[in-house]
Coordinates of C-alpha atoms in Angstrom, one line a residue:
M464 CA 214.8 81.0 69.9
G465 CA 212.2 78.4 68.5
K466 CA 208.7 79.4 69.6
L467 CA 209.9 82.3 71.7
Q468 CA 209.7 85.5 69.7
A469 CA 210.1 88.0 72.5
F470 CA 210.6 87.9 76.3
R471 CA 211.2 91.3 78.0
I472 CA 210.4 93.5 81.0
E473 CA 208.7 96.8 80.7
F474 CA 208.2 99.3 83.5
D475 CA 205.1 101.4 83.7
Q476 CA 207.0 104.5 84.8
C477 CA 208.3 106.7 82.0
G478 CA 212.1 106.3 81.9
A479 CA 212.0 103.7 84.7
I480 CA 212.9 106.4 87.3
Y481 CA 211.8 105.9 90.8
A482 CA 212.4 107.2 94.4
P483 CA 212.9 105.2 97.6
G484 CA 209.6 104.1 99.0
D485 CA 207.9 104.1 95.5
T486 CA 205.9 101.1 94.3
V487 CA 207.4 99.8 91.0
T488 CA 204.9 98.4 88.6
G489 CA 205.5 96.8 85.2
K490 CA 204.8 93.7 83.1
V491 CA 206.7 90.8 81.7
I492 CA 205.9 90.4 78.0
L493 CA 206.0 87.0 76.3
I494 CA 205.4 86.5 72.6
L495 CA 205.1 82.9 71.4
T496 CA 204.7 81.6 67.8
G497 CA 203.4 78.3 69.2
P498 CA 202.3 76.7 72.5
K499 CA 205.0 76.2 75.1
N500 CA 205.2 74.0 78.2
V501 CA 206.8 75.7 81.3
R502 CA 207.2 75.0 84.9
E503 CA 206.7 78.6 85.9
I504 CA 207.4 82.2 85.1
R505 CA 208.8 84.3 87.9
V506 CA 210.2 87.7 88.4
K507 CA 212.8 88.9 90.9
A508 CA 213.7 92.5 91.9
K509 CA 216.9 93.3 93.6
G510 CA 218.8 96.3 94.9
Q511 CA 222.5 95.8 95.6
A512 CA 225.8 97.6 95.9
E513 CA 229.0 95.8 94.8
V514 CA 232.7 96.6 94.5
R515 CA 235.2 94.5 92.7
W516 CA 238.8 95.0 91.5
S517 CA 242.0 93.0 91.2
E518 CA 245.7 93.9 91.7
D519 CA 248.8 92.2 90.4
R520 CA 251.9 91.8 92.6
T521 CA 255.3 90.2 92.0
V522 CA 256.4 87.5 94.4
T523 CA 259.6 85.5 94.6
D524 CA 259.5 81.8 95.4
S525 CA 262.0 79.8 97.4
H526 CA 264.1 79.2 94.3
G527 CA 264.5 82.9 93.6
K528 CA 262.2 83.0 90.6
S529 CA 259.7 85.8 90.3
H530 CA 256.1 85.4 89.1
T531 CA 252.9 87.5 89.2
E532 CA 250.0 86.8 91.5
T533 CA 246.6 88.4 91.4
D534 CA 244.7 89.5 94.4
Y535 CA 240.9 90.0 94.2
Y536 CA 239.0 92.5 96.4
T537 CA 235.3 92.4 96.7
N538 CA 232.4 93.6 98.9
S539 CA 228.7 93.9 98.6
E540 CA 225.5 94.8 100.4
T541 CA 221.9 94.0 99.6
Y542 CA 219.1 96.5 100.1
F543 CA 216.2 94.4 99.1
S544 CA 215.4 91.2 97.2
K545 CA 211.8 90.3 96.2
S546 CA 210.4 87.6 94.0
S547 CA 207.0 86.8 92.6
T548 CA 205.6 83.9 90.6
L549 CA 203.6 85.1 87.6
V550 CA 202.7 81.7 86.0
S551 CA 202.6 78.3 87.7
P552 CA 200.8 75.0 87.2
T553 CA 197.4 74.3 88.8
G554 CA 195.7 71.2 90.0
G555 CA 198.8 69.5 91.1
E556 CA 200.4 69.5 87.6
S557 CA 204.1 69.9 87.2
L558 CA 203.8 71.9 83.9
T559 CA 201.5 74.4 82.4
E560 CA 201.0 75.2 78.7
I561 CA 201.1 78.7 77.5
P562 CA 199.3 79.1 74.1
A563 CA 200.7 81.0 71.1
G564 CA 200.3 84.8 71.1
T565 CA 201.2 87.8 73.1
H566 CA 201.0 87.5 76.9
C567 CA 201.4 90.3 79.5
Y568 CA 202.0 89.4 83.1
P569 CA 201.9 92.4 85.5
F570 CA 204.1 92.6 88.6
S571 CA 204.7 95.1 91.4
F572 CA 207.0 95.6 94.3
R573 CA 207.9 98.4 96.7
I574 CA 211.3 99.9 97.0
P575 CA 212.4 100.3 100.7
P576 CA 212.6 103.9 101.9
N577 CA 216.3 104.0 102.9
V578 CA 218.2 102.9 99.9
P579 CA 221.1 104.7 98.1
C580 CA 221.0 106.5 94.7
S581 CA 221.7 104.5 91.6
F582 CA 225.4 104.6 90.7
E583 CA 227.5 102.9 88.0
H584 CA 231.3 102.6 87.7
S585 CA 233.7 100.1 86.4
I586 CA 234.9 99.3 89.9
G587 CA 231.6 99.4 91.8
H588 CA 227.9 100.1 91.4
V589 CA 224.6 100.6 93.2
R590 CA 222.2 98.8 90.9
Y591 CA 218.5 98.0 90.8
I592 CA 217.3 95.3 88.5
A593 CA 214.3 93.1 87.6
K594 CA 214.9 89.7 86.2
A595 CA 212.3 87.4 84.7
V596 CA 212.8 83.7 84.3
L597 CA 210.9 81.3 82.1
D598 CA 211.5 78.0 83.8
R599 CA 211.6 75.2 81.1
P600 CA 211.7 71.5 81.8
W601 CA 214.9 69.7 80.8
R602 CA 216.3 72.7 79.0
F603 CA 218.1 76.0 79.9
D604 CA 215.7 78.5 81.3
H605 CA 214.9 81.7 79.3
K606 CA 215.9 84.8 81.2
T607 CA 215.6 88.5 80.6
L608 CA 217.0 91.4 82.6
S609 CA 216.2 95.1 82.9
A610 CA 217.6 97.8 85.2
F611 CA 215.8 100.9 86.6
T612 CA 217.0 104.1 88.2
V613 CA 216.4 105.0 91.9
I614 CA 217.0 108.7 92.7
A615 CA 217.4 109.2 96.5
D616 CA 216.8 112.9 97.2
Y617 CA 219.8 114.8 98.4
D618 CA 218.4 118.2 99.6
L619 CA 221.1 120.9 99.7
N620 CA 218.8 123.0 101.8
A621 CA 219.2 120.6 104.7
Y622 CA 222.7 122.0 105.3
F623 CA 222.9 125.7 106.0
N624 CA 226.6 126.1 105.5
L625 CA 226.3 125.2 101.8
S626 CA 224.8 128.6 101.1
R627 CA 227.8 130.5 102.5
G628 CA 229.9 130.0 99.5
I629 CA 233.7 129.9 99.1
N630 CA 235.6 132.9 100.5
D631 CA 239.4 132.4 100.2
V632 CA 242.4 134.8 100.2
I633 CA 245.6 134.1 98.3
D634 CA 248.8 135.9 99.2
R635 CA 251.8 134.8 97.2
E636 CA 255.2 136.5 97.6
F637 CA 257.6 136.2 94.6
H638 CA 261.3 136.2 95.0
S639 CA 264.2 136.8 92.6
C640 CA 265.7 133.7 91.0
L641 CA 269.2 134.7 92.0
C642 CA 268.6 135.7 95.6
F643 CA 265.8 136.0 98.2
V644 CA 265.0 139.6 97.3
N645 CA 261.2 140.2 97.3
A646 CA 260.0 140.6 93.7
G647 CA 256.4 141.6 94.6
N648 CA 253.2 139.9 95.6
L649 CA 250.1 138.4 94.1
N650 CA 247.0 139.0 96.2
A651 CA 243.7 137.5 95.2
A652 CA 240.2 136.9 96.7
V653 CA 238.4 133.8 95.5
K654 CA 234.7 133.6 96.0
S655 CA 231.6 131.7 95.0
R656 CA 228.0 132.2 95.9
V657 CA 227.4 128.8 97.3
K658 CA 229.1 125.4 97.9
G659 CA 226.2 123.2 97.0
F660 CA 225.1 122.6 93.4
V661 CA 222.9 120.4 91.3
P662 CA 223.3 119.1 87.7
G663 CA 222.4 121.8 85.2
E664 CA 223.7 124.5 87.5
T665 CA 226.8 126.6 86.6
I666 CA 229.6 126.7 89.1
Q667 CA 231.0 130.2 89.0
L668 CA 234.3 130.9 90.8
D669 CA 235.3 134.6 90.9
V670 CA 238.9 135.7 91.3
S671 CA 239.8 139.3 92.0
Y672 CA 243.6 139.7 91.9
D673 CA 246.2 142.4 92.3
N674 CA 249.7 141.6 91.0
S675 CA 252.3 144.1 92.4
S676 CA 255.3 142.4 90.8
S677 CA 257.0 144.1 87.9
S678 CA 258.8 140.9 86.8
V679 CA 256.2 138.2 87.3
D680 CA 253.0 137.9 85.2
V681 CA 249.9 135.8 85.5
D682 CA 249.9 133.5 82.4
M683 CA 246.8 131.4 82.9
M684 CA 244.0 130.5 85.3
R685 CA 242.5 127.0 85.3
L686 CA 239.5 125.6 87.1
C687 CA 239.0 121.8 87.3
F688 CA 235.8 120.2 88.6
Y689 CA 236.8 116.7 89.9
K690 CA 235.2 113.6 91.4
R691 CA 236.9 111.4 94.0
L692 CA 235.5 107.9 94.5
T693 CA 236.5 105.5 97.3
F694 CA 235.5 101.8 97.1
H695 CA 235.7 99.7 100.2
A696 CA 236.4 96.0 99.9
T697 CA 236.4 93.8 102.9
T698 CA 240.1 94.1 103.4
K699 CA 241.2 97.1 101.4
S700 CA 240.0 100.4 100.0
K701 CA 240.7 101.9 96.6
S702 CA 240.4 105.5 95.4
D703 CA 239.7 106.8 91.9
W704 CA 240.2 110.5 91.0
T705 CA 238.5 111.8 87.8
D706 CA 238.4 115.2 86.2
I707 CA 234.8 115.8 85.2
R708 CA 235.2 119.2 83.4
N709 CA 237.7 122.0 83.3
V710 CA 238.0 125.5 81.9
R711 CA 241.1 127.6 81.4
V712 CA 241.7 131.3 80.6
G713 CA 245.0 132.3 79.0
G714 CA 246.8 135.6 79.3
P715 CA 248.1 138.1 79.0
F716 CA 246.5 139.3 82.2
P717 CA 246.6 142.9 83.4
K718 CA 248.3 143.6 86.7
K719 CA 245.0 144.0 88.4
G720 CA 241.6 142.7 87.5
D721 CA 238.7 140.3 87.9
Q722 CA 238.2 136.9 86.3
S723 CA 235.2 134.5 86.5
L724 CA 235.7 130.8 85.8
C725 CA 232.5 128.9 85.0
I726 CA 231.7 125.1 84.7
K727 CA 228.3 123.7 84.1
V728 CA 227.5 120.6 86.3
P729 CA 226.6 117.7 84.0
A730 CA 224.4 114.7 84.9
I731 CA 226.3 113.1 87.8
P732 CA 225.3 111.2 91.0
P733 CA 224.9 113.2 94.2
S734 CA 227.6 113.4 96.8
N735 CA 228.1 110.8 99.6
L736 CA 225.7 108.1 98.3
E737 CA 223.7 108.1 101.6
H738 CA 222.8 104.6 102.9
C739 CA 225.7 103.0 101.0
S740 CA 228.6 102.0 103.2
I741 CA 231.0 100.6 100.5
I742 CA 231.2 103.5 98.0
D743 CA 232.0 107.1 98.8
V744 CA 231.4 110.0 96.3
N745 CA 233.0 113.4 96.8
Y746 CA 233.5 116.4 94.6
G747 CA 235.7 119.4 94.6
L748 CA 237.2 122.3 92.6
E749 CA 240.9 122.8 91.9
L750 CA 242.0 126.3 91.0
K751 CA 245.4 126.8 89.4
I752 CA 247.0 130.1 88.7
H753 CA 250.1 129.9 86.5
T754 CA 252.7 132.5 86.7
S755 CA 255.7 133.4 84.5
G756 CA 259.3 132.3 85.1
M757 CA 260.4 129.6 87.4
H758 CA 257.7 130.3 90.0
R759 CA 255.5 127.5 91.1
K760 CA 251.9 127.7 90.1
I761 CA 249.4 128.5 92.8
K762 CA 246.9 125.7 93.7
R763 CA 243.8 125.9 95.7
Y764 CA 241.3 123.0 96.5
Y765 CA 237.7 123.7 97.4
P766 CA 235.3 120.9 98.4
I767 CA 231.8 121.2 97.1
V768 CA 228.6 119.2 97.4
I769 CA 226.4 117.9 94.5
G770 CA 222.7 117.3 95.4
T771 CA 219.4 116.6 93.7
I772 CA 217.4 119.4 95.1
P773 CA 218.9 122.9 94.6
L774 CA 219.4 125.6 97.2
Y775 CA 216.4 128.0 97.6
N776 CA 218.6 130.8 99.1
R777 CA 221.1 131.6 96.4
G778 CA 222.1 135.1 97.5
P779 CA 225.7 136.4 97.8
A780 CA 226.0 135.1 101.4
F781 CA 229.8 135.0 101.1
L782 CA 229.9 138.8 101.4
T783 CA 229.1 138.5 105.1
Q784 CA 229.9 134.9 106.1
P785 CA 233.3 133.3 105.7
S786 CA 233.5 129.8 104.5
A787 CA 235.2 126.9 106.2
P788 CA 239.0 126.8 105.9
T789 CA 240.5 125.4 102.8
I790 CA 243.6 123.4 102.4
D791 CA 245.7 126.5 102.0
Q792 CA 244.3 128.2 105.1
V793 CA 245.4 125.5 107.4
G794 CA 249.1 125.4 106.3
D795 CA 251.6 126.5 103.8
S796 CA 249.8 128.0 100.8
D797 CA 252.0 126.2 98.4
T798 CA 251.9 122.8 100.1
E799 CA 251.1 119.7 98.0
S800 CA 251.6 117.3 100.9
L801 CA 247.9 117.5 101.9
P802 CA 245.9 115.7 99.2
P803 CA 242.8 117.5 98.2
Y804 CA 240.6 114.5 98.8
Q805 CA 241.2 115.0 102.6
Q806 CA 239.2 118.2 102.3
E807 CA 235.5 117.6 102.5
V808 CA 232.6 119.9 103.3
R809 CA 231.5 119.4 106.8
L810 CA 227.8 119.4 106.5
Q811 CA 225.9 121.1 109.2
P812 CA 222.2 120.2 109.1
I813 CA 219.5 122.7 110.0
G814 CA 216.8 122.0 112.5
F815 CA 213.6 122.5 110.5
I816 CA 214.1 119.9 107.7
G817 CA 210.8 118.2 107.2
M818 CA 208.8 121.4 107.0
T819 CA 207.3 122.4 103.7
P820 CA 210.1 124.1 101.7
P821 CA 209.6 127.5 100.0
P822 CA 208.5 127.2 96.3
Y823 CA 211.0 127.3 93.5
P824 CA 211.4 130.6 91.7
D825 CA 209.1 131.1 88.8
E826 CA 212.0 130.7 86.4
M827 CA 212.9 127.3 87.8
P828 CA 211.1 124.6 85.9
P829 CA 211.1 121.0 87.2
P830 CA 214.2 118.9 86.2
S831 CA 214.5 116.7 83.2
Y832 CA 216.4 113.4 83.6
E833 CA 219.6 112.7 81.6
E834 CA 221.9 109.7 81.4
C835 CA 225.0 110.0 83.5
I836 CA 228.1 111.3 81.7
G837 CA 230.1 108.2 82.5
G838 CA 228.2 106.2 79.9
S839 CA 226.4 102.8 80.2
K840 CA 227.8 99.8 81.9
L841 CA 227.2 96.1 81.3
I842 CA 224.6 94.8 83.8
G843 CA 224.5 91.1 82.9
D844 CA 226.6 88.4 81.3
P845 CA 225.9 88.3 77.6
N846 CA 227.2 84.7 77.5
E847 CA 224.8 83.5 80.2
K848 CA 222.8 80.5 78.9
G849 CA 219.2 81.4 78.0
M850 CA 219.6 85.1 78.2
V851 CA 217.1 86.8 75.9
G852 CA 218.0 90.1 74.4
S853 CA 221.5 91.5 73.6
D854 CA 221.1 94.9 75.1
L855 CA 222.5 94.5 78.6
Q856 CA 223.9 98.0 78.9
F857 CA 222.5 100.5 81.4
A858 CA 223.1 104.1 82.4
P859 CA 221.3 105.6 85.4
K860 CA 219.5 108.9 84.8
Y861 CA 219.9 111.9 87.1
P862 CA 217.8 115.1 87.5
V863 CA 219.2 118.0 85.5
Y864 CA 217.8 121.5 86.1
K865 CA 217.6 124.4 83.6
F866 CA 219.1 127.3 85.4
P867 CA 219.2 130.9 84.2
M868 CA 222.6 132.2 83.3
P869 CA 224.9 133.1 86.2
M870 CA 224.5 136.5 87.7
P871 CA 227.3 139.0 87.3
R872 CA 229.9 138.9 90.1
P873 CA 228.8 141.1 92.9
T874 CA 231.1 143.9 93.9
E875 CA 231.7 145.2 97.4

């Protein structure tokens, strides 16, 4: 490092969390043990989405020999790119000398209003970074890199159908293994208060069931909260399905009863990634009811939406308003031919968004910000010449609310 003791970027905002339209301020800190000649010091801020993956395929040449070829798929879009010179020579000189000591060079730039939320994944990302460069004559430049989080508000109150909740009916008829004699039915009502949630909130799915079969029992109920990502390269798209969290309740179950399945939403990005056209983010619930014997388990898929601003109206609207059809209401209740990712919540905006929303309840404190559960990702090349600092890992932070415990399941 020679005379360079430290070279880093510090943002003025605590946690380096910003919103679209904000002005980002910070400083480049340079600590030298002796004087140093430089051409200039500049800082560049950039917001960009990128997807990248590779796929191997086997091909056969004209001689009948097989070998593997790799195809690469990429795409990107840039939301802004701004640069500023912090130090430069004066008086027509080509170099300027910076004396020994600690130096702080302030910078600022404005984030455009219509940019997507920060997002990190091994296949693609929406990333916002600031990079400072100390331009040295006849040597590799010194560089330092730092990322910051941009949280684009996703207000669940903008879509009135999210407050309706899930309202599904299951009717499974059991048959004898040796013939097609009816062996009884399992009837169940599946309900939730809403279809829109925020990190920190508990998803509660209530199942009221009546099993009239004397030979078939309910062995287990399982609820899985999943995320489906779709990455769009220039010539191909790729999907990634991940289970975020799941909960299961084992039997024995009585022939008739009620069961609540609860999953707390962790720190995750909001649905849809508005203003990003190359990455899609969707969430859903998968309910499985396992039954005894050779009978197939019952599956239900329910799309939900994750936002950054919680619903104000959280009443049991599902008691009076049916939800949109689910995968099992549009065809055979046992079908697995329709993949769950084809089911999405059709958002219906309300007409008065832009007005002052009602205040949060007294028990709703403002959110804290927590790192995403996917962990940090590498934001720079650690082998890049002149890169100062070894910590090039970054994880965006998302708002997480502290909700009261779920209310007991309402009864009709």
